[in-house]
PDB file of C-alpha atoms in Angstrom:
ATOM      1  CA  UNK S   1      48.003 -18.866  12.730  1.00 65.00           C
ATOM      2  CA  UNK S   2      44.890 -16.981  14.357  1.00 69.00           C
ATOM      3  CA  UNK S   3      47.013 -15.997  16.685  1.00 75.00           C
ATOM      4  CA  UNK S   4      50.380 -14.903  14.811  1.00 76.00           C
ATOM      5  CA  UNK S   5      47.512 -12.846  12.857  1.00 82.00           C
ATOM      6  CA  UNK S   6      46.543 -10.909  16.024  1.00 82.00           C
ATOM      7  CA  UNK S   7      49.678 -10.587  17.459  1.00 79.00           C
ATOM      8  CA  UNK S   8      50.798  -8.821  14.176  1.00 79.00           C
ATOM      9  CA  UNK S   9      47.934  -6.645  14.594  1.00 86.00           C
ATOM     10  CA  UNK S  10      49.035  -5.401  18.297  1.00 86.00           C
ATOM     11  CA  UNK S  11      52.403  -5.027  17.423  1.00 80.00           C
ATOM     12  CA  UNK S  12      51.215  -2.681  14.844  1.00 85.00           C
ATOM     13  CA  UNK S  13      48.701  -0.775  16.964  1.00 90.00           C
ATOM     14  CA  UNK S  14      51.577  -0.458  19.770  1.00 85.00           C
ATOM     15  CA  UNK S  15      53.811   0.949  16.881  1.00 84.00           C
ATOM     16  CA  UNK S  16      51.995   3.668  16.329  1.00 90.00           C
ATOM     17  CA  UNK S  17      50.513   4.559  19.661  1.00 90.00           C
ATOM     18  CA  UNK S  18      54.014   4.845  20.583  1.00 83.00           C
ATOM     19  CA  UNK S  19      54.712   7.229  17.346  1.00 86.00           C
ATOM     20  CA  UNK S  20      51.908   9.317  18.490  1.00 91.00           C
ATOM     21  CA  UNK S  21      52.669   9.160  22.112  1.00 88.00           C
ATOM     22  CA  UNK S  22      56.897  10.422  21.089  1.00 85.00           C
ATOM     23  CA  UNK S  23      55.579  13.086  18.614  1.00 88.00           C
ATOM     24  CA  UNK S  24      53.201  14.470  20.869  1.00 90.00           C
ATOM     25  CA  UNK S  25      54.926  14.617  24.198  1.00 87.00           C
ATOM     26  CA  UNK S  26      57.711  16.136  21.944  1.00 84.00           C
ATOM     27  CA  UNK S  27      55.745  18.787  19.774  1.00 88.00           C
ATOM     28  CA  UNK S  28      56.364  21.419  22.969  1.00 86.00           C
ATOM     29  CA  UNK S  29      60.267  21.536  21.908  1.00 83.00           C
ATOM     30  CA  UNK S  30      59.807  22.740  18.335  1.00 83.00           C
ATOM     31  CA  UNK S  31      57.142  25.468  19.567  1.00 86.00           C
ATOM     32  CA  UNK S  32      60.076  26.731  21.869  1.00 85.00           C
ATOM     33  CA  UNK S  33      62.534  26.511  19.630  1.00 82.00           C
ATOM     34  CA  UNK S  34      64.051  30.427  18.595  1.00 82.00           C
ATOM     35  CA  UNK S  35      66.664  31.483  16.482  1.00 80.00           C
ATOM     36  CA  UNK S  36      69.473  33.725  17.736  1.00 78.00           C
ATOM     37  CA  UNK S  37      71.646  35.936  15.679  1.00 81.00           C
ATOM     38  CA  UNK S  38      75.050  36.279  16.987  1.00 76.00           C
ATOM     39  CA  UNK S  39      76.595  39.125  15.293  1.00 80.00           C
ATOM     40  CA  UNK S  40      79.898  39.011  17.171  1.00 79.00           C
ATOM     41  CA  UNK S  41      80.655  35.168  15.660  1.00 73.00           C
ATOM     42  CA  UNK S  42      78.440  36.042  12.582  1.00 77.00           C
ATOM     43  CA  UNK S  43      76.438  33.010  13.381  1.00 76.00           C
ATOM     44  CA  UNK S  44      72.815  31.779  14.499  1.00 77.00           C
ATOM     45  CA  UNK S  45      72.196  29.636  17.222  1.00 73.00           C
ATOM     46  CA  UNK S  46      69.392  27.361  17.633  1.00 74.00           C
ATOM     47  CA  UNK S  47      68.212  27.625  21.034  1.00 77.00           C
ATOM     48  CA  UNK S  48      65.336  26.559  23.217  1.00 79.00           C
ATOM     49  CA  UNK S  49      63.693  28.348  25.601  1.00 82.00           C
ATOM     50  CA  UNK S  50      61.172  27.324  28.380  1.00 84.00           C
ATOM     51  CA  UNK S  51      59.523  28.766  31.323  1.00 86.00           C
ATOM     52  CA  UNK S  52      60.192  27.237  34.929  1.00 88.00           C
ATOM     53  CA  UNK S  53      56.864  25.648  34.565  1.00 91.00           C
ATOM     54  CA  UNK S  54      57.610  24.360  30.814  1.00 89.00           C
ATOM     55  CA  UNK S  55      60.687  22.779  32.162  1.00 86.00           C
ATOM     56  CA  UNK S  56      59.661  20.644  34.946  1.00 89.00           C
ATOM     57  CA  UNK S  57      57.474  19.138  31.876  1.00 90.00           C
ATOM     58  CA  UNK S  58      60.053  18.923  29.692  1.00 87.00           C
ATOM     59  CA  UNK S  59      62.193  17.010  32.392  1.00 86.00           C
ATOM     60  CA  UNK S  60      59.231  14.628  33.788  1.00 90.00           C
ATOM     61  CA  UNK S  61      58.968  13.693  29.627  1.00 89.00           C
ATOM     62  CA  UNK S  62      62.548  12.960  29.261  1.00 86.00           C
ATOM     63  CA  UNK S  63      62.645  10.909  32.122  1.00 89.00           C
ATOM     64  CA  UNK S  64      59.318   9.374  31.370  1.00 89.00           C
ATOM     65  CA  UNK S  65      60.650   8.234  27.945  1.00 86.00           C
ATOM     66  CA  UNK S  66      64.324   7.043  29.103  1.00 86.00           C
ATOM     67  CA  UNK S  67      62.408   5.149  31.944  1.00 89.00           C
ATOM     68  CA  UNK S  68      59.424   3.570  29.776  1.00 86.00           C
ATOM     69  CA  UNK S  69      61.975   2.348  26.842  1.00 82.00           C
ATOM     70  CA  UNK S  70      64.998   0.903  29.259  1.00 86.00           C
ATOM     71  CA  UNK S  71      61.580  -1.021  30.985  1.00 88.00           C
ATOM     72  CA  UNK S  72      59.945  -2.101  27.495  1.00 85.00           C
ATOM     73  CA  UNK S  73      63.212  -3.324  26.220  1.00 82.00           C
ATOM     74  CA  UNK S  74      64.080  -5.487  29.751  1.00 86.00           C
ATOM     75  CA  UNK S  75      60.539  -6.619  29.912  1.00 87.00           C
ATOM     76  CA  UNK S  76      60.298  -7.971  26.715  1.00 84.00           C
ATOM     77  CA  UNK S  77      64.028  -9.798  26.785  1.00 83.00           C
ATOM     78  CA  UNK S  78      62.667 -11.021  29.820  1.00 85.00           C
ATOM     79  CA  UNK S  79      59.045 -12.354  28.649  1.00 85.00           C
ATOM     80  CA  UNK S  80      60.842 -13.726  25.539  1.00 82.00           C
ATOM     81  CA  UNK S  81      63.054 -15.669  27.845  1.00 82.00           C
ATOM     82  CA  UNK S  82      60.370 -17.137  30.328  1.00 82.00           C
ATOM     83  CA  UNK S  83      58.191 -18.333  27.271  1.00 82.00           C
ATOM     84  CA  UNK S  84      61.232 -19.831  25.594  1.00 80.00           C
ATOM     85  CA  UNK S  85      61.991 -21.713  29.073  1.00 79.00           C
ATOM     86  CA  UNK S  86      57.998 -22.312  29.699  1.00 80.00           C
ATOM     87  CA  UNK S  87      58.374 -23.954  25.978  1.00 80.00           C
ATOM     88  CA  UNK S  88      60.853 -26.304  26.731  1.00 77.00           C
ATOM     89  CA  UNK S  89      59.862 -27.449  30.081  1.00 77.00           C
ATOM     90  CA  UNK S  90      56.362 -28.543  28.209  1.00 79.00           C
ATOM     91  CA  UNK S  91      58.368 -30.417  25.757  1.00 78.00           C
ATOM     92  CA  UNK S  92      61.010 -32.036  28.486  1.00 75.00           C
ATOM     93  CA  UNK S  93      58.505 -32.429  30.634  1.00 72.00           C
ATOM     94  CA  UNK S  94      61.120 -31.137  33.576  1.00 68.00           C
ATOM     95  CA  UNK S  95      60.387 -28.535  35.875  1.00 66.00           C
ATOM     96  CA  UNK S  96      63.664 -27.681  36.434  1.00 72.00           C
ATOM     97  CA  UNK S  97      65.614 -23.614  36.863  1.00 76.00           C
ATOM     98  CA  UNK S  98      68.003 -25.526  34.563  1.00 76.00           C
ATOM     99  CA  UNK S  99      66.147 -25.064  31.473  1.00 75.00           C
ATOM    100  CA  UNK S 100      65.504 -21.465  32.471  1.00 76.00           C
ATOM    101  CA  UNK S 101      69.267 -21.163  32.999  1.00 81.00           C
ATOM    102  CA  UNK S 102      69.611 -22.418  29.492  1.00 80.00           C
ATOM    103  CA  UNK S 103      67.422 -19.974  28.304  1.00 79.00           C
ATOM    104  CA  UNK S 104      69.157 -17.237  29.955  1.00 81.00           C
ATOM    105  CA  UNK S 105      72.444 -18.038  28.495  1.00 83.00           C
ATOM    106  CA  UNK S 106      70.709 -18.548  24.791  1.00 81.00           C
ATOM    107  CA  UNK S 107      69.462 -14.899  25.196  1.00 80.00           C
ATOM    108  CA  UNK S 108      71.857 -13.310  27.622  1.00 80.00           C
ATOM    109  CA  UNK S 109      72.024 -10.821  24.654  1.00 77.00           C
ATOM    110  CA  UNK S 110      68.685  -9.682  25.037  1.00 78.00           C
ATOM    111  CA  UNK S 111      69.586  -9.288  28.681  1.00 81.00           C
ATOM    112  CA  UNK S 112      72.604  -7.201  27.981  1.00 81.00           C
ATOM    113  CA  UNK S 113      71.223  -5.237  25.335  1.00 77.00           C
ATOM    114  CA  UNK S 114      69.292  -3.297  26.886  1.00 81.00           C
ATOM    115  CA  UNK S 115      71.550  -2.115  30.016  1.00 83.00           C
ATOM    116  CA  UNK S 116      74.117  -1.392  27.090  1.00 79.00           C
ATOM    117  CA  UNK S 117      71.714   1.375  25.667  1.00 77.00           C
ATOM    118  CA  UNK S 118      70.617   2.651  28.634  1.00 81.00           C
ATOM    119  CA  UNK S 119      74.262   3.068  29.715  1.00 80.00           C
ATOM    120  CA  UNK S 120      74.627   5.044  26.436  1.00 75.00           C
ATOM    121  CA  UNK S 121      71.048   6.988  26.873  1.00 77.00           C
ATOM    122  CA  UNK S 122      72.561   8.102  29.952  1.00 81.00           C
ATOM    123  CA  UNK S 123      74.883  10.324  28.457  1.00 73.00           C
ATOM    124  CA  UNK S 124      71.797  11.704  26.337  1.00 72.00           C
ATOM    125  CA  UNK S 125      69.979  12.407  29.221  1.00 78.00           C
ATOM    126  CA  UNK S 126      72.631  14.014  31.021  1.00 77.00           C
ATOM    127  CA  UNK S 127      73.352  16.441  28.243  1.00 72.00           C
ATOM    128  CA  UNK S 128      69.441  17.418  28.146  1.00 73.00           C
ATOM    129  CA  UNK S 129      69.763  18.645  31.513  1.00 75.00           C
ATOM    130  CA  UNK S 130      72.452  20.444  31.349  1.00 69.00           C
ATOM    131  CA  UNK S 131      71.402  24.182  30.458  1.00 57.00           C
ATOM    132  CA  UNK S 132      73.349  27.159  29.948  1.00 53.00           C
ATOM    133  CA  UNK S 133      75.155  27.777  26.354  1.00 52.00           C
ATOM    134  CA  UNK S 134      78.689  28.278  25.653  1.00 49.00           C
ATOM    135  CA  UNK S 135      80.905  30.622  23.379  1.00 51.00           C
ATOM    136  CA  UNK S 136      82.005  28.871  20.010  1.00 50.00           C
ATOM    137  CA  UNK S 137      85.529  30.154  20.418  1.00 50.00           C
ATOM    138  CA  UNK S 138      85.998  28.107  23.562  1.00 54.00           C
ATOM    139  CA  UNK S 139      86.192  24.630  22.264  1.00 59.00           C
ATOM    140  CA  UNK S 140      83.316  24.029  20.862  1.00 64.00           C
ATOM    141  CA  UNK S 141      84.178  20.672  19.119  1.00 70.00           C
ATOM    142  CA  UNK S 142      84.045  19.099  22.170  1.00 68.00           C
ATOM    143  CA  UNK S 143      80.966  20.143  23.150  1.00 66.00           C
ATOM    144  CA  UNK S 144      79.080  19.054  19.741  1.00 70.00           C
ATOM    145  CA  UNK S 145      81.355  15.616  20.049  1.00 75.00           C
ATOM    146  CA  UNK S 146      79.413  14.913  22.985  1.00 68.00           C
ATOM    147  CA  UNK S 147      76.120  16.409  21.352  1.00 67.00           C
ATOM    148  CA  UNK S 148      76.631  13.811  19.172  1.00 73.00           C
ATOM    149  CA  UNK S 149      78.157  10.616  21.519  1.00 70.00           C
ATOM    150  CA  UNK S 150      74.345  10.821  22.940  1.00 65.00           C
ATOM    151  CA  UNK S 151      73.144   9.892  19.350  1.00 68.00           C
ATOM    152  CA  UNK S 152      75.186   6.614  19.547  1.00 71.00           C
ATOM    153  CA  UNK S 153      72.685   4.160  21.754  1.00 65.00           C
ATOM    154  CA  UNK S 154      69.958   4.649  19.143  1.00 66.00           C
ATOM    155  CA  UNK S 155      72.109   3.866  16.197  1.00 70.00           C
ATOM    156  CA  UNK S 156      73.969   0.985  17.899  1.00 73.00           C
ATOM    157  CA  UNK S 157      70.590  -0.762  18.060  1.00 70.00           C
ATOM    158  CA  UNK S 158      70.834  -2.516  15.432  1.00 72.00           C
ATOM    159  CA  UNK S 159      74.244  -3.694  16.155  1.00 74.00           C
ATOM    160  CA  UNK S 160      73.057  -5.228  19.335  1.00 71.00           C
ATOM    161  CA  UNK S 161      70.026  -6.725  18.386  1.00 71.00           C
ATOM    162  CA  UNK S 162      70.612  -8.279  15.349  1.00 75.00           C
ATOM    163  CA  UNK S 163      74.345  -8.472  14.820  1.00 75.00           C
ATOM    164  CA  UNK S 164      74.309  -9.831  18.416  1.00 72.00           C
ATOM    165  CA  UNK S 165      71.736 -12.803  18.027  1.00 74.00           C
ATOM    166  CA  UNK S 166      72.198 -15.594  15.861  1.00 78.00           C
ATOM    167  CA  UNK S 167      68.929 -15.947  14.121  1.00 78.00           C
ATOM    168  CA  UNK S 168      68.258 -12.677  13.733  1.00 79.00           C
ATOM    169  CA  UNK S 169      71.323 -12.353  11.956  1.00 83.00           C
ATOM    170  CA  UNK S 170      70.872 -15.115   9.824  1.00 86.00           C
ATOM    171  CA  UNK S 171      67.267 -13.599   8.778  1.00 85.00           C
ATOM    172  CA  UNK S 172      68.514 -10.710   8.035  1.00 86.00           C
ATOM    173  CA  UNK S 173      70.981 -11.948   5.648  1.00 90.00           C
ATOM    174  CA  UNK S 174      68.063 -14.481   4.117  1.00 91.00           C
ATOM    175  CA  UNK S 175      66.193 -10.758   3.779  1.00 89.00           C
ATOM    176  CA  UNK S 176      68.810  -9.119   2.144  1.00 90.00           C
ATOM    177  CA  UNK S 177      69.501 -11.930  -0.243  1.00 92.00           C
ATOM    178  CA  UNK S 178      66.231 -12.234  -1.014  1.00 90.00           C
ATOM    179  CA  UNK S 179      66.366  -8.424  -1.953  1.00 90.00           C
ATOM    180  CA  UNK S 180      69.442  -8.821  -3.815  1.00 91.00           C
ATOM    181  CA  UNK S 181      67.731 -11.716  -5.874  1.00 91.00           C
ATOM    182  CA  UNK S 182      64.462  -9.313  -6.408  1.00 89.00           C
ATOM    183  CA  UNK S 183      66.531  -6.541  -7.647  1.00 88.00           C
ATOM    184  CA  UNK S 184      68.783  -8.538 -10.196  1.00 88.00           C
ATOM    185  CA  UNK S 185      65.484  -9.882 -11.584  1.00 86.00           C
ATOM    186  CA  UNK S 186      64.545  -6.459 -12.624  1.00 70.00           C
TER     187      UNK S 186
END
Protein backbone atom coordinates (compact mmCIF):
# COMPACT_ATOMS: atom_id res chain seq x y z
CA UNK A 1 0.00 0.00 0.00
CA UNK A 2 3.11 2.27 1.03
CA UNK A 3 4.13 1.85 -2.08
CA UNK A 4 0.92 2.27 -4.44
CA UNK A 5 0.83 5.59 -2.14
CA UNK A 6 4.20 6.80 -3.52
CA UNK A 7 3.90 5.70 -6.78
CA UNK A 8 0.65 7.83 -7.01
CA UNK A 9 2.61 10.61 -5.78
CA UNK A 10 5.35 10.39 -8.76
CA UNK A 11 2.95 9.88 -11.25
CA UNK A 12 1.50 13.09 -10.16
CA UNK A 13 4.74 15.05 -9.83
CA UNK A 14 5.75 13.66 -13.48
CA UNK A 15 2.25 15.00 -14.62
CA UNK A 16 2.90 18.20 -14.04
CA UNK A 17 6.58 18.58 -14.64
CA UNK A 18 5.65 17.47 -17.97
CA UNK A 19 2.70 20.28 -18.13
CA UNK A 20 5.25 22.77 -17.22
CA UNK A 21 7.98 21.40 -19.32
CA UNK A 22 5.09 21.47 -22.80
CA UNK A 23 3.82 24.98 -21.78
CA UNK A 24 7.07 26.39 -21.41
CA UNK A 25 9.09 25.07 -24.28
CA UNK A 26 5.87 26.16 -26.18
CA UNK A 27 5.20 29.78 -24.76
CA UNK A 28 7.85 31.11 -27.71
CA UNK A 29 4.99 30.25 -30.45
CA UNK A 30 2.24 32.45 -29.04
CA UNK A 31 4.85 35.45 -28.55
CA UNK A 32 5.47 35.04 -32.42
CA UNK A 33 2.29 34.65 -33.34
CA UNK A 34 0.95 38.00 -35.74
CA UNK A 35 -2.09 38.69 -37.37
CA UNK A 36 -2.24 39.48 -41.09
CA UNK A 37 -4.92 41.34 -42.86
CA UNK A 38 -5.47 40.21 -46.30
CA UNK A 39 -7.48 42.75 -47.99
CA UNK A 40 -7.52 41.08 -51.41
CA UNK A 41 -9.51 37.76 -49.78
CA UNK A 42 -10.98 40.09 -47.05
CA UNK A 43 -9.53 37.77 -44.53
CA UNK A 44 -6.86 37.51 -41.59
CA UNK A 45 -4.37 35.03 -41.37
CA UNK A 46 -2.79 33.76 -38.35
CA UNK A 47 0.75 33.46 -38.97
CA UNK A 48 3.99 32.83 -37.15
CA UNK A 49 7.01 34.33 -37.59
CA UNK A 50 10.58 33.46 -36.33
CA UNK A 51 14.06 34.51 -36.86
CA UNK A 52 16.71 31.93 -38.31
CA UNK A 53 17.94 31.66 -34.82
CA UNK A 54 14.23 31.26 -33.29
CA UNK A 55 13.72 28.47 -35.69
CA UNK A 56 16.47 26.11 -35.17
CA UNK A 57 14.80 26.28 -31.48
CA UNK A 58 11.61 25.85 -32.53
CA UNK A 59 12.71 22.69 -34.62
CA UNK A 60 15.21 21.11 -31.85
CA UNK A 61 11.68 21.47 -29.47
CA UNK A 62 9.51 19.75 -31.89
CA UNK A 63 11.77 17.08 -32.35
CA UNK A 64 12.66 16.96 -28.72
CA UNK A 65 8.95 16.42 -27.86
CA UNK A 66 8.02 13.85 -30.82
CA UNK A 67 11.28 11.98 -29.71
CA UNK A 68 10.77 12.09 -25.73
CA UNK A 69 6.87 10.95 -26.02
CA UNK A 70 7.33 8.02 -28.89
CA UNK A 71 10.37 6.90 -26.09
CA UNK A 72 8.09 7.39 -22.84
CA UNK A 73 5.26 5.57 -24.41
CA UNK A 74 7.70 2.38 -25.73
CA UNK A 75 9.52 2.45 -22.49
CA UNK A 76 6.78 2.16 -20.37
CA UNK A 77 4.83 -0.72 -22.64
CA UNK A 78 8.03 -2.21 -22.35
CA UNK A 79 8.73 -1.94 -18.38
CA UNK A 80 5.03 -2.92 -17.93
CA UNK A 81 5.76 -6.02 -19.89
CA UNK A 82 9.13 -7.16 -18.19
CA UNK A 83 7.49 -6.72 -14.64
CA UNK A 84 4.40 -8.60 -15.75
CA UNK A 85 6.87 -11.49 -17.07
CA UNK A 86 9.36 -10.92 -13.88
CA UNK A 87 5.84 -11.53 -11.92
CA UNK A 88 5.06 -14.66 -13.26
CA UNK A 89 8.35 -16.29 -13.43
CA UNK A 90 8.40 -15.65 -9.36
CA UNK A 91 5.13 -17.33 -9.15
CA UNK A 92 6.04 -20.39 -11.78
CA UNK A 93 9.11 -20.52 -10.52
CA UNK A 94 10.44 -20.98 -14.42
CA UNK A 95 13.00 -19.01 -15.89
CA UNK A 96 11.91 -19.43 -19.11
CA UNK A 97 11.63 -16.49 -22.54
CA UNK A 98 8.30 -18.37 -22.69
CA UNK A 99 6.60 -16.52 -20.06
CA UNK A 100 8.07 -13.31 -21.46
CA UNK A 101 6.67 -14.39 -24.83
CA UNK A 102 3.37 -14.70 -23.09
CA UNK A 103 3.63 -11.45 -21.83
CA UNK A 104 4.41 -9.97 -25.06
CA UNK A 105 1.44 -11.36 -26.75
CA UNK A 106 -0.93 -10.27 -23.56
CA UNK A 107 0.34 -6.66 -24.23
CA UNK A 108 1.36 -6.65 -27.85
CA UNK A 109 -1.09 -3.64 -27.74
CA UNK A 110 1.00 -1.64 -25.69
CA UNK A 111 3.73 -2.55 -28.14
CA UNK A 112 1.78 -1.44 -31.12
CA UNK A 113 0.34 1.50 -29.69
CA UNK A 114 2.80 3.47 -29.60
CA UNK A 115 4.46 2.97 -33.24
CA UNK A 116 0.71 3.59 -34.35
CA UNK A 117 0.91 7.26 -32.95
CA UNK A 118 4.12 7.97 -33.87
CA UNK A 119 3.26 6.88 -37.43
CA UNK A 120 0.41 9.44 -37.14
CA UNK A 121 2.73 12.24 -35.25
CA UNK A 122 4.72 11.93 -38.24
CA UNK A 123 2.44 13.61 -40.38
CA UNK A 124 2.27 16.42 -37.56
CA UNK A 125 5.72 16.87 -37.62
CA UNK A 126 6.07 16.99 -41.19
CA UNK A 127 3.51 19.71 -41.58
CA UNK A 128 5.46 21.88 -38.80
CA UNK A 129 8.30 21.98 -41.00
CA UNK A 130 6.96 22.79 -43.84
CA UNK A 131 7.01 26.76 -44.15
CA UNK A 132 5.83 28.98 -46.73
CA UNK A 133 1.88 29.93 -46.90
CA UNK A 134 -0.45 29.44 -49.64
CA UNK A 135 -3.34 31.47 -51.42
CA UNK A 136 -6.93 30.43 -50.14
CA UNK A 137 -8.24 30.35 -53.68
CA UNK A 138 -5.92 27.50 -54.56
CA UNK A 139 -7.42 24.63 -52.72
CA UNK A 140 -7.24 25.39 -49.56
CA UNK A 141 -9.44 22.53 -48.12
CA UNK A 142 -6.86 20.32 -48.68
CA UNK A 143 -4.40 22.00 -47.05
CA UNK A 144 -6.48 22.53 -43.62
CA UNK A 145 -7.62 18.60 -44.17
CA UNK A 146 -4.18 17.79 -43.57
CA UNK A 147 -3.82 20.65 -40.84
CA UNK A 148 -6.16 18.72 -39.25
CA UNK A 149 -5.16 14.69 -40.17
CA UNK A 150 -2.01 15.72 -37.79
CA UNK A 151 -4.58 16.23 -34.91
CA UNK A 152 -5.69 12.55 -35.28
CA UNK A 153 -2.73 10.53 -33.20
CA UNK A 154 -3.58 12.55 -30.09
CA UNK A 155 -7.26 11.95 -30.24
CA UNK A 156 -6.95 8.27 -31.28
CA UNK A 157 -5.26 7.73 -27.91
CA UNK A 158 -7.79 6.77 -26.26
CA UNK A 159 -8.96 4.41 -28.82
CA UNK A 160 -5.75 2.54 -28.60
CA UNK A 161 -5.17 2.41 -25.14
CA UNK A 162 -8.20 1.63 -23.67
CA UNK A 163 -10.54 0.40 -26.36
CA UNK A 164 -7.53 -1.79 -27.31
CA UNK A 165 -6.82 -3.56 -23.85
CA UNK A 166 -9.14 -5.65 -22.15
CA UNK A 167 -9.03 -4.45 -18.63
CA UNK A 168 -8.77 -1.16 -19.27
CA UNK A 169 -11.81 -1.38 -21.11
CA UNK A 170 -13.64 -3.16 -18.69
CA UNK A 171 -12.62 -0.35 -15.97
CA UNK A 172 -13.66 2.08 -17.85
CA UNK A 173 -17.05 0.80 -18.30
CA UNK A 174 -17.11 -0.14 -14.25
CA UNK A 175 -16.17 3.93 -14.14
CA UNK A 176 -18.76 5.02 -16.22
CA UNK A 177 -21.38 2.89 -14.59
CA UNK A 178 -20.44 3.87 -11.51
CA UNK A 179 -21.01 7.54 -12.78
CA UNK A 180 -24.19 6.69 -14.30
CA UNK A 181 -25.34 5.17 -10.84
CA UNK A 182 -23.98 8.55 -8.98
CA UNK A 183 -25.86 10.73 -11.25
CA UNK A 184 -29.34 8.88 -11.15
CA UNK A 185 -28.99 9.10 -7.35
CA UNK A 186 -29.15 12.79 -7.56
Amino acid sequence: MLIQKKSKRIAKKIILFLIIFSIVSNIHESIHRRLLDDIEEERTWCQVRYSPMMQIFNSIILIIHFIISFSINLFSSMFVIKSSAEQQIKINNKHTFHQLYIQFQLHEHLLISPLVLMLLAITRLISSFTTGSIKSSRNPWLFILGYYISYVSPMITFIIYIISSDLFKNEFYQTIWRIQQQLSQK
